[in-house]
mmCIF file of C-alpha atoms and ligand atoms in Angstrom:
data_model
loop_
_atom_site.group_PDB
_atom_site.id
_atom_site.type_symbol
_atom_site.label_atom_id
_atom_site.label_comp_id
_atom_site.label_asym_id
_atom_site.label_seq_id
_atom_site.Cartn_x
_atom_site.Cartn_y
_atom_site.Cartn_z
ATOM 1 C CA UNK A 1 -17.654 -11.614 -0.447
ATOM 2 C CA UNK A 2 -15.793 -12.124 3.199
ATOM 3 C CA UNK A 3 -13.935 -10.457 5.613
ATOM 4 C CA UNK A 4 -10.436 -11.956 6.668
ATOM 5 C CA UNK A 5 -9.606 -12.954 10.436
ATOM 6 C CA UNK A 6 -5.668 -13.185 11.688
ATOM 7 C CA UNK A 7 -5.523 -14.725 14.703
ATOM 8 C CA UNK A 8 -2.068 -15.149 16.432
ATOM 9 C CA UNK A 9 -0.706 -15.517 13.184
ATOM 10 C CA UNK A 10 3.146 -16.720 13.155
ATOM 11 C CA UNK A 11 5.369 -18.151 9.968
ATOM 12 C CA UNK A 12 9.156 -19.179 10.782
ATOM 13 C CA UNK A 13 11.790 -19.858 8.292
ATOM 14 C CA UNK A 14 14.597 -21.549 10.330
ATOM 15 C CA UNK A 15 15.098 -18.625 12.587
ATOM 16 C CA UNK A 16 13.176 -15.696 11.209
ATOM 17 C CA UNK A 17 9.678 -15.107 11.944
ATOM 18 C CA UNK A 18 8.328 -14.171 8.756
ATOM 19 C CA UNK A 19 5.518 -13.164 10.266
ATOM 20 C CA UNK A 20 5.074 -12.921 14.203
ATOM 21 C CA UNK A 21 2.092 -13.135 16.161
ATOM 22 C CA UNK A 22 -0.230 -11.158 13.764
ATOM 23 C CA UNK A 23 -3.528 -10.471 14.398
ATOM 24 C CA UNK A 24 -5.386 -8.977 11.630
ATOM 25 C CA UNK A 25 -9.508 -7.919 10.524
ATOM 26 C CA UNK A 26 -10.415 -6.822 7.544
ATOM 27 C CA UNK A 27 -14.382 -6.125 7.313
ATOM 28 C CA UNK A 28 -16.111 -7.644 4.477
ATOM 29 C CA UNK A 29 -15.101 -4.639 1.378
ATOM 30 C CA UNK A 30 -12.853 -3.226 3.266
ATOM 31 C CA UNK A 31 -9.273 -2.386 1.385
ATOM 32 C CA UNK A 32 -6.398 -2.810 3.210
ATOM 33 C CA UNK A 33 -2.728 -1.998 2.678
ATOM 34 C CA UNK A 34 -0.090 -4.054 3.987
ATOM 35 C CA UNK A 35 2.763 -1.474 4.079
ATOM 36 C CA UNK A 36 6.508 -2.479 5.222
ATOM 37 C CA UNK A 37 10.481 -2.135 4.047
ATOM 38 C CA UNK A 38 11.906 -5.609 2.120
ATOM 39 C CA UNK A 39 12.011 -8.697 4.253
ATOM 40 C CA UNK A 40 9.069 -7.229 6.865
ATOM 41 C CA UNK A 41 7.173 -10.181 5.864
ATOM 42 C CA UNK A 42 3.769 -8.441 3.298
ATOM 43 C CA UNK A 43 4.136 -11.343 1.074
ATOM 44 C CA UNK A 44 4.572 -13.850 3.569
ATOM 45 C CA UNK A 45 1.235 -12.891 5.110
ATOM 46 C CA UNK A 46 -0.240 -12.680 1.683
ATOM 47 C CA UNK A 47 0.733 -16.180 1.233
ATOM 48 C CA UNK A 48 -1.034 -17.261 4.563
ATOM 49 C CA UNK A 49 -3.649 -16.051 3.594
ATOM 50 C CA UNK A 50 -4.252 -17.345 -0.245
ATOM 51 C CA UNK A 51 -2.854 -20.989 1.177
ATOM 52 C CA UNK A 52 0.271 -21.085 -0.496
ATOM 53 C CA UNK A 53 2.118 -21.720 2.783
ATOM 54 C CA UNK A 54 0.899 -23.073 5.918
ATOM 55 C CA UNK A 55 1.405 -20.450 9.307
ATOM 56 C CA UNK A 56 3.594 -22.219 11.972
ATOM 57 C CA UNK A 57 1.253 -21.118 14.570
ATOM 58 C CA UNK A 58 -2.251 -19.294 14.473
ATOM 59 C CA UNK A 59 -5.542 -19.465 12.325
ATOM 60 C CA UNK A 60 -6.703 -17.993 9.415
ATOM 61 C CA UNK A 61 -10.727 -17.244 9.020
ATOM 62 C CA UNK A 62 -12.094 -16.357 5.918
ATOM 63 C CA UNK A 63 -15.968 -15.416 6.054
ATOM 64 C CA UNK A 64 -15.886 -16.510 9.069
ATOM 65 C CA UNK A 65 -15.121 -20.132 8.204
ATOM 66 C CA UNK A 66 -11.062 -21.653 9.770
ATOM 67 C CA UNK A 67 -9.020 -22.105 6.280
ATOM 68 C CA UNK A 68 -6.061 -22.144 8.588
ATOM 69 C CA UNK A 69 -5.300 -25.908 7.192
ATOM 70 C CA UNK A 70 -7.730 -25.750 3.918
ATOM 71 C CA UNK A 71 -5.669 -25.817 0.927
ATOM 72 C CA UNK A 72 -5.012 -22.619 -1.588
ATOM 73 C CA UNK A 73 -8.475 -23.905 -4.060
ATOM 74 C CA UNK A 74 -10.365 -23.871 -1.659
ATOM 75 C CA UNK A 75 -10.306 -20.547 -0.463
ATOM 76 C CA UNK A 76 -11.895 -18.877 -3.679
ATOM 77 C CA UNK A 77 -8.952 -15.832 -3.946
ATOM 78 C CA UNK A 78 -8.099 -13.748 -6.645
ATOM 79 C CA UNK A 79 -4.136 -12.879 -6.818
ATOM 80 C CA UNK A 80 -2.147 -10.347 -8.495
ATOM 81 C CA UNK A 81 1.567 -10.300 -8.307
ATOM 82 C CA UNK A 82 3.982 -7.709 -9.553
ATOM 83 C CA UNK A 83 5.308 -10.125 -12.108
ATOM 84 C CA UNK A 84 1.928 -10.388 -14.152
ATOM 85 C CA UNK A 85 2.760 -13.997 -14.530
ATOM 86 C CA UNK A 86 0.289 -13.949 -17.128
ATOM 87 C CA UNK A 87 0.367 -17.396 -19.977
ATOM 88 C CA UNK A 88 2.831 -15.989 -22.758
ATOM 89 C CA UNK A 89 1.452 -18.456 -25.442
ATOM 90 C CA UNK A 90 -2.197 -17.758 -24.723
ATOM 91 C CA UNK A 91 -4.308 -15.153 -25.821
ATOM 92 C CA UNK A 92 -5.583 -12.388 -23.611
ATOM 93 C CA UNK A 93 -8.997 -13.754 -23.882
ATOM 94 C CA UNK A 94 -7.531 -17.621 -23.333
ATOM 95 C CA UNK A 95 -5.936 -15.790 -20.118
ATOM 96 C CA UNK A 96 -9.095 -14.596 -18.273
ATOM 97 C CA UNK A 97 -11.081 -17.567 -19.516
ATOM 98 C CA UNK A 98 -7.906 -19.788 -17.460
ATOM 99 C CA UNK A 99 -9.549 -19.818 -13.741
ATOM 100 C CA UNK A 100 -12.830 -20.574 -14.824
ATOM 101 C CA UNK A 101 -11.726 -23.480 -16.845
ATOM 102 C CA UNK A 102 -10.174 -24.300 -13.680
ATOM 103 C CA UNK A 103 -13.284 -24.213 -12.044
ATOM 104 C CA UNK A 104 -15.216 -26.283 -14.642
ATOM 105 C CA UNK A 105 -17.199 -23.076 -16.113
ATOM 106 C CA UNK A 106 -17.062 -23.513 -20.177
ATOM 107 C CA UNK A 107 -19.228 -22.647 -23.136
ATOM 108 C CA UNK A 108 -20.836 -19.244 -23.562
ATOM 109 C CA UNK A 109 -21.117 -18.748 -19.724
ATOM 110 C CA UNK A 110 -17.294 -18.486 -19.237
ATOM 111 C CA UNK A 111 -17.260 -16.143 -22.228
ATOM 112 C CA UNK A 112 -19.546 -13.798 -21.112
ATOM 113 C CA UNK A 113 -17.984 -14.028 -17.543
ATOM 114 C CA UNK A 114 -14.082 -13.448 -19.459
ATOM 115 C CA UNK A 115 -15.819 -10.370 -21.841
ATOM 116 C CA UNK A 116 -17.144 -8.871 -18.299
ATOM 117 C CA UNK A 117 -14.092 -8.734 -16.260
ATOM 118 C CA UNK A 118 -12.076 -7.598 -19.660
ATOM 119 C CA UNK A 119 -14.848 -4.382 -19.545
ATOM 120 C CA UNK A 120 -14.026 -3.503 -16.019
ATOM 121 C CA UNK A 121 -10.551 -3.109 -16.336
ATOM 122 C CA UNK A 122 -11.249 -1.792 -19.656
ATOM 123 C CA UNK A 123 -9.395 -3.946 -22.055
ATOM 124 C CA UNK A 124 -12.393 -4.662 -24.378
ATOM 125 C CA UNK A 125 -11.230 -4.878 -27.989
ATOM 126 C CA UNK A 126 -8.272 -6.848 -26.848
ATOM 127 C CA UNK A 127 -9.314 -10.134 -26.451
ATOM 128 C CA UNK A 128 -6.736 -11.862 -29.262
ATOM 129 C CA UNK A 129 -3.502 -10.142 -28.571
ATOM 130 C CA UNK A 130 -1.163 -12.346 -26.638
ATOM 131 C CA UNK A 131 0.546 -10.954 -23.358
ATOM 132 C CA UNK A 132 3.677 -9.735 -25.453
ATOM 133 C CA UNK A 133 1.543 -7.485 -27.631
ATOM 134 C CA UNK A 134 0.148 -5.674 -24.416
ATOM 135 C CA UNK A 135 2.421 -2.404 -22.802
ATOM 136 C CA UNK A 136 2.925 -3.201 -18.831
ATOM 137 C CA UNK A 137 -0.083 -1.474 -17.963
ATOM 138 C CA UNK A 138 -2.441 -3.706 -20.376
ATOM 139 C CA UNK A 139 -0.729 -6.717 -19.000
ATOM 140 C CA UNK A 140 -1.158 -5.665 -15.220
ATOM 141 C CA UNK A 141 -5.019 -5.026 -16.120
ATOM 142 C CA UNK A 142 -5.068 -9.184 -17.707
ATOM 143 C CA UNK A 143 -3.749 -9.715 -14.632
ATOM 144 C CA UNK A 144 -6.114 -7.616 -12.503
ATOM 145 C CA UNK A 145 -9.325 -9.340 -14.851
ATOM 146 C CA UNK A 146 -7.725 -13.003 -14.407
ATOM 147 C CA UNK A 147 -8.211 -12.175 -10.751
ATOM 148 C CA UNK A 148 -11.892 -10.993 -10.666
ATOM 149 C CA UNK A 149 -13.388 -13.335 -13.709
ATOM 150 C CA UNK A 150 -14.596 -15.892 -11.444
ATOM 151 C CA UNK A 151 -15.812 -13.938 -8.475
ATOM 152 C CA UNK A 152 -13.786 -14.245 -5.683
ATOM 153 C CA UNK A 153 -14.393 -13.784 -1.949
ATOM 154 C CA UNK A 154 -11.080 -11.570 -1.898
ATOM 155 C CA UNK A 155 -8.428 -9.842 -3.858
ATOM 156 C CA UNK A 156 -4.729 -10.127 -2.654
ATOM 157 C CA UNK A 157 -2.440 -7.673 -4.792
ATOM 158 C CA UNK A 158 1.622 -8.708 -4.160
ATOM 159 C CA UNK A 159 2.974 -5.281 -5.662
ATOM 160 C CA UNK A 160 0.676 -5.175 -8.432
ATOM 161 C CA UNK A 161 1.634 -1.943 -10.322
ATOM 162 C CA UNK A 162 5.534 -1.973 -8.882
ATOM 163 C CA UNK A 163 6.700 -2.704 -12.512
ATOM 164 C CA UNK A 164 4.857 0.304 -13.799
ATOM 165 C CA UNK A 165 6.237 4.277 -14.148
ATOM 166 C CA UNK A 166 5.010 6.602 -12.320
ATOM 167 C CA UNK A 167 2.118 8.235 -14.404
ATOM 168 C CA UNK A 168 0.938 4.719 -15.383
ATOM 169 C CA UNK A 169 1.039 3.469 -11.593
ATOM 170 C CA UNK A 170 -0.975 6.675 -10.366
ATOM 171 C CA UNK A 171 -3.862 6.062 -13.000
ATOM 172 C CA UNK A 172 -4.076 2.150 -12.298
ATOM 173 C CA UNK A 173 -4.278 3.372 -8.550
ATOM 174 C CA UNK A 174 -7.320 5.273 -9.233
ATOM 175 C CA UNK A 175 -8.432 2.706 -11.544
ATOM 176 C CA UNK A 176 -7.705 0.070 -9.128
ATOM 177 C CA UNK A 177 -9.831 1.603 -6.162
ATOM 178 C CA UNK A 178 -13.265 2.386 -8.717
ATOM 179 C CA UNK A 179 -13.178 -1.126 -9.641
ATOM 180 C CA UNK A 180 -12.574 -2.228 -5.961
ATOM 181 C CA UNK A 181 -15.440 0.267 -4.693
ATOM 182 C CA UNK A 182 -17.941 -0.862 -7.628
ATOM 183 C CA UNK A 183 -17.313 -5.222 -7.186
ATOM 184 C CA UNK A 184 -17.071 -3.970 -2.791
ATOM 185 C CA UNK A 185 -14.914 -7.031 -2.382
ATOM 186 C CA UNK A 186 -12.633 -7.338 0.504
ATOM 187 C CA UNK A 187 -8.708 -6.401 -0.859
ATOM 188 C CA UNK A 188 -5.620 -6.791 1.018
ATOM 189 C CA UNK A 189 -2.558 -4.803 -1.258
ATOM 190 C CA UNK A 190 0.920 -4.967 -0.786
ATOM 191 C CA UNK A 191 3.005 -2.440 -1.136
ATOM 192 C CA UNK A 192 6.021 -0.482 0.029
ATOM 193 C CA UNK A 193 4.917 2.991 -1.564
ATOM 194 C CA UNK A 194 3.676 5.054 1.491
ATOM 195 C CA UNK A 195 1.764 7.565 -1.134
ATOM 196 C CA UNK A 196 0.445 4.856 -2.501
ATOM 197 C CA UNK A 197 -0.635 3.248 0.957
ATOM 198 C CA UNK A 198 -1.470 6.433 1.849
ATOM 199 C CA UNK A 199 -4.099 7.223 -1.378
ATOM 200 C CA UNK A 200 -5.966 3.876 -1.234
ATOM 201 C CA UNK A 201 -6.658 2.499 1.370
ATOM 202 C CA UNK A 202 -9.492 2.240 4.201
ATOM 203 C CA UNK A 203 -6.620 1.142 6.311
ATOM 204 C CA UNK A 204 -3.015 0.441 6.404
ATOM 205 C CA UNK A 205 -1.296 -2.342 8.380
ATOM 206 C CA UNK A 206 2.453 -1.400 9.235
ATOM 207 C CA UNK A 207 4.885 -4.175 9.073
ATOM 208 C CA UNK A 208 8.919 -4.638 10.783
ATOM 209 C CA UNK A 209 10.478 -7.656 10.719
ATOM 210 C CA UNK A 210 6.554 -9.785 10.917
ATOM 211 C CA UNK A 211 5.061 -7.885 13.462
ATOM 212 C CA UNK A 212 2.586 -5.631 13.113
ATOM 213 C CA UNK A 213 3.568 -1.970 14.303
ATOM 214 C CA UNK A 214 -0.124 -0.331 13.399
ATOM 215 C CA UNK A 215 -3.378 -0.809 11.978
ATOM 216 C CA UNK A 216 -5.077 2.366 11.024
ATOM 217 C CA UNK A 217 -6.699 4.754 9.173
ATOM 218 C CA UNK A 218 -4.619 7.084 6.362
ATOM 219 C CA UNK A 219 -4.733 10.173 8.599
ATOM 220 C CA UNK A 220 -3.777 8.518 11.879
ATOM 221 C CA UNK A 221 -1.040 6.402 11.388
ATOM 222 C CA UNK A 222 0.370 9.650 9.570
ATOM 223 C CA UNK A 223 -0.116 12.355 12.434
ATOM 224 C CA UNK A 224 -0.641 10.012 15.312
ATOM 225 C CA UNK A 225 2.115 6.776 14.578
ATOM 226 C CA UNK A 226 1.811 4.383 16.881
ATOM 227 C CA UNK A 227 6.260 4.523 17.585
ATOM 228 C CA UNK A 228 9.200 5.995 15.946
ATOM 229 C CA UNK A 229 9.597 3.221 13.201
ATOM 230 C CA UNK A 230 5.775 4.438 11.278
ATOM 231 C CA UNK A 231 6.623 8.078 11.927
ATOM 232 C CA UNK A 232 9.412 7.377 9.435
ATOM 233 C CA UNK A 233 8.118 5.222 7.482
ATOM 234 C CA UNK A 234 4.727 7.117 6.562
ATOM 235 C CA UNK A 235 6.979 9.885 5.228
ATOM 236 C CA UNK A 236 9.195 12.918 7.045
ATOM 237 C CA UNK A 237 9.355 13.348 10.909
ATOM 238 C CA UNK A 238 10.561 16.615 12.632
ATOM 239 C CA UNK A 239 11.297 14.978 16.339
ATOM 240 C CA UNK A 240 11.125 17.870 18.915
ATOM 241 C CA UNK A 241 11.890 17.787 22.643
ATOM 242 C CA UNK A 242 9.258 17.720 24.576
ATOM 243 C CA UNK A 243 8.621 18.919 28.400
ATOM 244 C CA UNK A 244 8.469 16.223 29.870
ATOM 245 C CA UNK A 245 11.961 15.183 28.433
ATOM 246 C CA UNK A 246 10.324 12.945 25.944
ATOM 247 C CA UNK A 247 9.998 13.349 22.103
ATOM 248 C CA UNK A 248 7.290 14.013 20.330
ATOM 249 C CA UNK A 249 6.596 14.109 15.823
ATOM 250 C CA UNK A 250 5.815 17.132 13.638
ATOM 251 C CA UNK A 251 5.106 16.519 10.215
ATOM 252 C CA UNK A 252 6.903 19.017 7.841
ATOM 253 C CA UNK A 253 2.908 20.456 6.281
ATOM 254 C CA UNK A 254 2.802 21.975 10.574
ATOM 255 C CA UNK A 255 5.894 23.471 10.880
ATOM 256 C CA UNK A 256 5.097 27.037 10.073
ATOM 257 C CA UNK A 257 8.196 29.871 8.051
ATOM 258 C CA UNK A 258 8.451 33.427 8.740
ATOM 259 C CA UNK A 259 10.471 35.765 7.507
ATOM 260 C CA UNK A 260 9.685 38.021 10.788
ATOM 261 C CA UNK A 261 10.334 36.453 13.601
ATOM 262 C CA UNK A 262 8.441 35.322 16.503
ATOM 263 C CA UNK A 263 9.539 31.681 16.290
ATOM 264 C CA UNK A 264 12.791 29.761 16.359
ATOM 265 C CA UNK A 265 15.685 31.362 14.282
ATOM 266 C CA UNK A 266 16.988 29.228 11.565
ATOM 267 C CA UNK A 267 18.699 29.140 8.397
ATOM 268 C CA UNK A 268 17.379 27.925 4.681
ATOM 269 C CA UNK A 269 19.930 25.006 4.284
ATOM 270 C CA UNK A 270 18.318 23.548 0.883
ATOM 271 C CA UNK A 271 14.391 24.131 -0.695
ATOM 272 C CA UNK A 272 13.519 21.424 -2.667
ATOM 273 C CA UNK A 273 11.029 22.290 -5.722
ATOM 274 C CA UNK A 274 8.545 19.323 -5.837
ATOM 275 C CA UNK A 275 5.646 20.540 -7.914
ATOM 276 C CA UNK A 276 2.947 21.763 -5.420
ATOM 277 C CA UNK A 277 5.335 22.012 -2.640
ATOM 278 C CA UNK A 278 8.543 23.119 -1.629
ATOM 279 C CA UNK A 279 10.436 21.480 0.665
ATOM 280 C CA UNK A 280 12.815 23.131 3.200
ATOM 281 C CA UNK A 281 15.683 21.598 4.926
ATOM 282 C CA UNK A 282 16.465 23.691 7.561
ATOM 283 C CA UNK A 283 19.222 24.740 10.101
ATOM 284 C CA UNK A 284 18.342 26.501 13.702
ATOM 285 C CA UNK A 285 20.567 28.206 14.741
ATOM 286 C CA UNK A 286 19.431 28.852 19.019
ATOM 287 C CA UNK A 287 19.196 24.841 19.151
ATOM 288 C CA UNK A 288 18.705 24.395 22.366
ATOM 289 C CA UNK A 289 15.549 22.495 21.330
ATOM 290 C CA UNK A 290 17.091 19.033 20.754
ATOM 291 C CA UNK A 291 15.862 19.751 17.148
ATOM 292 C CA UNK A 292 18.994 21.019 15.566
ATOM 293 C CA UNK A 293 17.733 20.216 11.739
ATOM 294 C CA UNK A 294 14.225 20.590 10.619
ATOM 295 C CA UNK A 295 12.031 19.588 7.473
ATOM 296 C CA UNK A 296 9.389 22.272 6.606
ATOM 297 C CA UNK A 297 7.139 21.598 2.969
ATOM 298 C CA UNK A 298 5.003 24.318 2.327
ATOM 299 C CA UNK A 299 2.693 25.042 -1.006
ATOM 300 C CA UNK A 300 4.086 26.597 -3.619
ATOM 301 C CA UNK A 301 2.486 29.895 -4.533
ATOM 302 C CA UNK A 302 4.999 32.498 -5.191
ATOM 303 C CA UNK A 303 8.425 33.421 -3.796
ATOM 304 C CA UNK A 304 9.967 30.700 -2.107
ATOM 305 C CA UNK A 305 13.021 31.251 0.481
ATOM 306 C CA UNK A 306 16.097 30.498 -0.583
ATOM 307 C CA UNK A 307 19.068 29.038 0.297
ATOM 308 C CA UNK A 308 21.061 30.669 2.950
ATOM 309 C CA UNK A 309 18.252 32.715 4.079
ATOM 310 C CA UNK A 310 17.262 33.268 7.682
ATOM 311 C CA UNK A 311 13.443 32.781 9.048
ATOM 312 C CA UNK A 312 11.861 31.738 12.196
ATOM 313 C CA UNK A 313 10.447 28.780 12.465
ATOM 314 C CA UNK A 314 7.289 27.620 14.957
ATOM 315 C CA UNK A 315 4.657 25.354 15.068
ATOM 316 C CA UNK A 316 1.529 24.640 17.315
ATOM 317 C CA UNK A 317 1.374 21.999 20.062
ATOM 318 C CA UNK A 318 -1.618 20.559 19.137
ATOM 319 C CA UNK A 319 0.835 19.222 15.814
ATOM 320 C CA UNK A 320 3.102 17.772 18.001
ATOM 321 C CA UNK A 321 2.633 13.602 18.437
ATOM 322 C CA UNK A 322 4.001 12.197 21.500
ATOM 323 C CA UNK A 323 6.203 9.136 20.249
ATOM 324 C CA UNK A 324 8.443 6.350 21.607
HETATM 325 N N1 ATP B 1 10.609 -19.719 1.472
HETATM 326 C C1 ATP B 1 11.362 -19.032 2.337
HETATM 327 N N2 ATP B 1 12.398 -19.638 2.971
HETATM 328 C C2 ATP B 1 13.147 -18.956 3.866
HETATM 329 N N3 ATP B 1 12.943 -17.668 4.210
HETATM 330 C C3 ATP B 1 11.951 -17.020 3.601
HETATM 331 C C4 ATP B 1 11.104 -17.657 2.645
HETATM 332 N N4 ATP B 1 10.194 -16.757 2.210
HETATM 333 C C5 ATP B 1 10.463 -15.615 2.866
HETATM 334 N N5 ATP B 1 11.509 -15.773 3.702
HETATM 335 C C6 ATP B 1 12.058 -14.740 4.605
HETATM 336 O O1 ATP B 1 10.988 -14.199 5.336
HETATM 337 C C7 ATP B 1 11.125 -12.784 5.488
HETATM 338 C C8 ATP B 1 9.915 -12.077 4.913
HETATM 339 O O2 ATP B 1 9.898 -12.262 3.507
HETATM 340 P P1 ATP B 1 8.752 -11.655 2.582
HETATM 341 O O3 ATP B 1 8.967 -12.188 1.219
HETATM 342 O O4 ATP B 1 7.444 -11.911 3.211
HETATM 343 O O5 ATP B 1 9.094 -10.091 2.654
HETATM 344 P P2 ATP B 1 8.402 -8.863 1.889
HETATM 345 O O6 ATP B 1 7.954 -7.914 2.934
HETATM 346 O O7 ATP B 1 7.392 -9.362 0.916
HETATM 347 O O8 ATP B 1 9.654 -8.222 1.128
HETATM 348 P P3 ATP B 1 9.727 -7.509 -0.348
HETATM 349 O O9 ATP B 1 9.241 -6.096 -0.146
HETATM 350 O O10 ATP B 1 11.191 -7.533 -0.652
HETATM 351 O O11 ATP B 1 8.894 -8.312 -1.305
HETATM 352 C C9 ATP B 1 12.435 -12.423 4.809
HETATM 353 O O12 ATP B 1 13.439 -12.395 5.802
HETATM 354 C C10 ATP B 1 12.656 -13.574 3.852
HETATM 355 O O13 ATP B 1 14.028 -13.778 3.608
HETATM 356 MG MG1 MG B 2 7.223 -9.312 -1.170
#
């Protein structure tokens, strides 16, 4: 097990960084998401750090040890991509057993090593199928075993359960974080799912166009982003004036409905039914606030306003996030 050091880390492709002037920790166990729209640069820094492409500038620690020019085998790292990438014409067993052959570990050893991982990602019983008898979610968890069979120092996931519906993602998410939790090995994922982000992770790492935007916990890069660009990425942002003529973030859970007055008047433009929530778009109708549309979600137990309905709308200052 070891904990992952970014230092200054930069990767140009003609003329776009990749990745710009990243510096990154992740403690020995910790999980990490790398969270960022298409092109920000998550795999790019994912292939830094597994070796599969040198950094133009910068170095790379792993355990505390400079990989920065070491090549990709000698880093000990187990990968996952979305693509499961898995051997067609081998069998799921043949799979697993693939990195340790790799690593000249045969015989009954490698079996009992293969029949372990196989266990934790709870695929026993399925050792002689072949990757095209598997659904998406058995293949992902070959994937996930080929990754942890010979013990490695870290676990990059590219995506890993982006192929998969929704039901299927959510329990490989849980899945994914016991198994991370019981091995406690360090785990950088990739991802552009906020939720998902958002459920896993120790911390998240916010990525635009290769440079890092934040590094933090769930909860704070949600109700205290670091600028405008995580407040809308990490979900909905109500931007309100504030008094001293800047702007400042309200997530729609804090912005409080009434059908009696005593806040802002506004009108019920749309309410979205999403399960536990409703969601309110919303109209107000004194703007004088800068805030001329709003997004409210509240839970839903009972009545919910409709559209075209009129309610007050307030919320407290200590939910307001000063951002730039
Ligand atoms: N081999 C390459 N040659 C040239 N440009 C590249 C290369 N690999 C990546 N890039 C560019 O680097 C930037 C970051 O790409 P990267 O694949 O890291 O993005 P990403 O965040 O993983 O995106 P996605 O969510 O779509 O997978 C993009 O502008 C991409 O076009
Ligand atoms: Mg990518």
């Amino acid at each position: 097990m070891s904990d992952i050091r970014l230092e200054g880390v930069s990767k140009r492709y003609g003329s776009v960084a990749a990745a710009d002037n990243v510096d990154l920790t992740v403690a020995q166990g910790e999980f990490v998401t790398i969270l960022g729209p298409s092109g920000s640069g998550k795999t790019t820094l994912l292939s830094l750090i597994a070796g599969l492409t040198a950094p133009t500038a910068g170095r790379i620690f792993i355990g505390g040890r400079d990989v920065t020019a070491a090549p990709a085998q000698q880093r000990n790292i187990g990968l996952v991509f979305q693509s499961y990438a898995l051997f067609p014409h081998m069998s799921v067993l043949e799979n697993v057993l693939f990195p340790l052959g790799v690593r000249k570990i045969g015989g009954a050893e490698a079996r009992g090593r293969a029949i372990e991982a196989l266990k934790q990602v709870r695929l026993d019983g399925l050792e002689n199928r072949r990757p095209s008898q598997l659904s998406g979610g058995q293949q992902q968890r070959v994937a996930l075993a080929r990754a942890i069979v010979f013990k490695p120092d870290i676990l990059l996931l590219d995506e890993p359960l982006g192929a998969l519906d929704r039901k299927l993602r959510e329990e490989l998410q849980v899945e994914l974080k016991q198994l991370q939790r019981t091995l406690g090995i360090t785990t950088l994922l990739v991802t552009h799912d906020q939720e998902e982000a958002l459920s896993l992770s120790d911390r998240i790492m916010v990525l635009n166009h290769g440079k890092t935007q934040q590094v933090a916990g769930p909860a704070e890069a949600y109700l205290k982003p670091a600028n405008r660009f995580v407040a809308e990425f990490l979900g909905i942002a109500n931007f309100v004036a504030l008094p001293d003529g800047g702007q400042g973030l309200v997530r729609p859970e804090r912005i409080r409905l009434s059908a009696n007055g005593g806040g802002k008047p506004a009108r019920i433009v749309e309410a979205i039914y999403l399960g536990q929530m409703v969601r309110y778009h919303l109209a107000l109708t004194g703007a004088l606030d800068g805030a001329p549309a709003m997004v409210a979600a509240a839970p839903f137990v009972g009545p919910a306003y409709s559209p075209g309905e009129q309610v007050s709308v307030s919320w407290e200052s200590a939910d307001v996030w000063p951002v730039t």
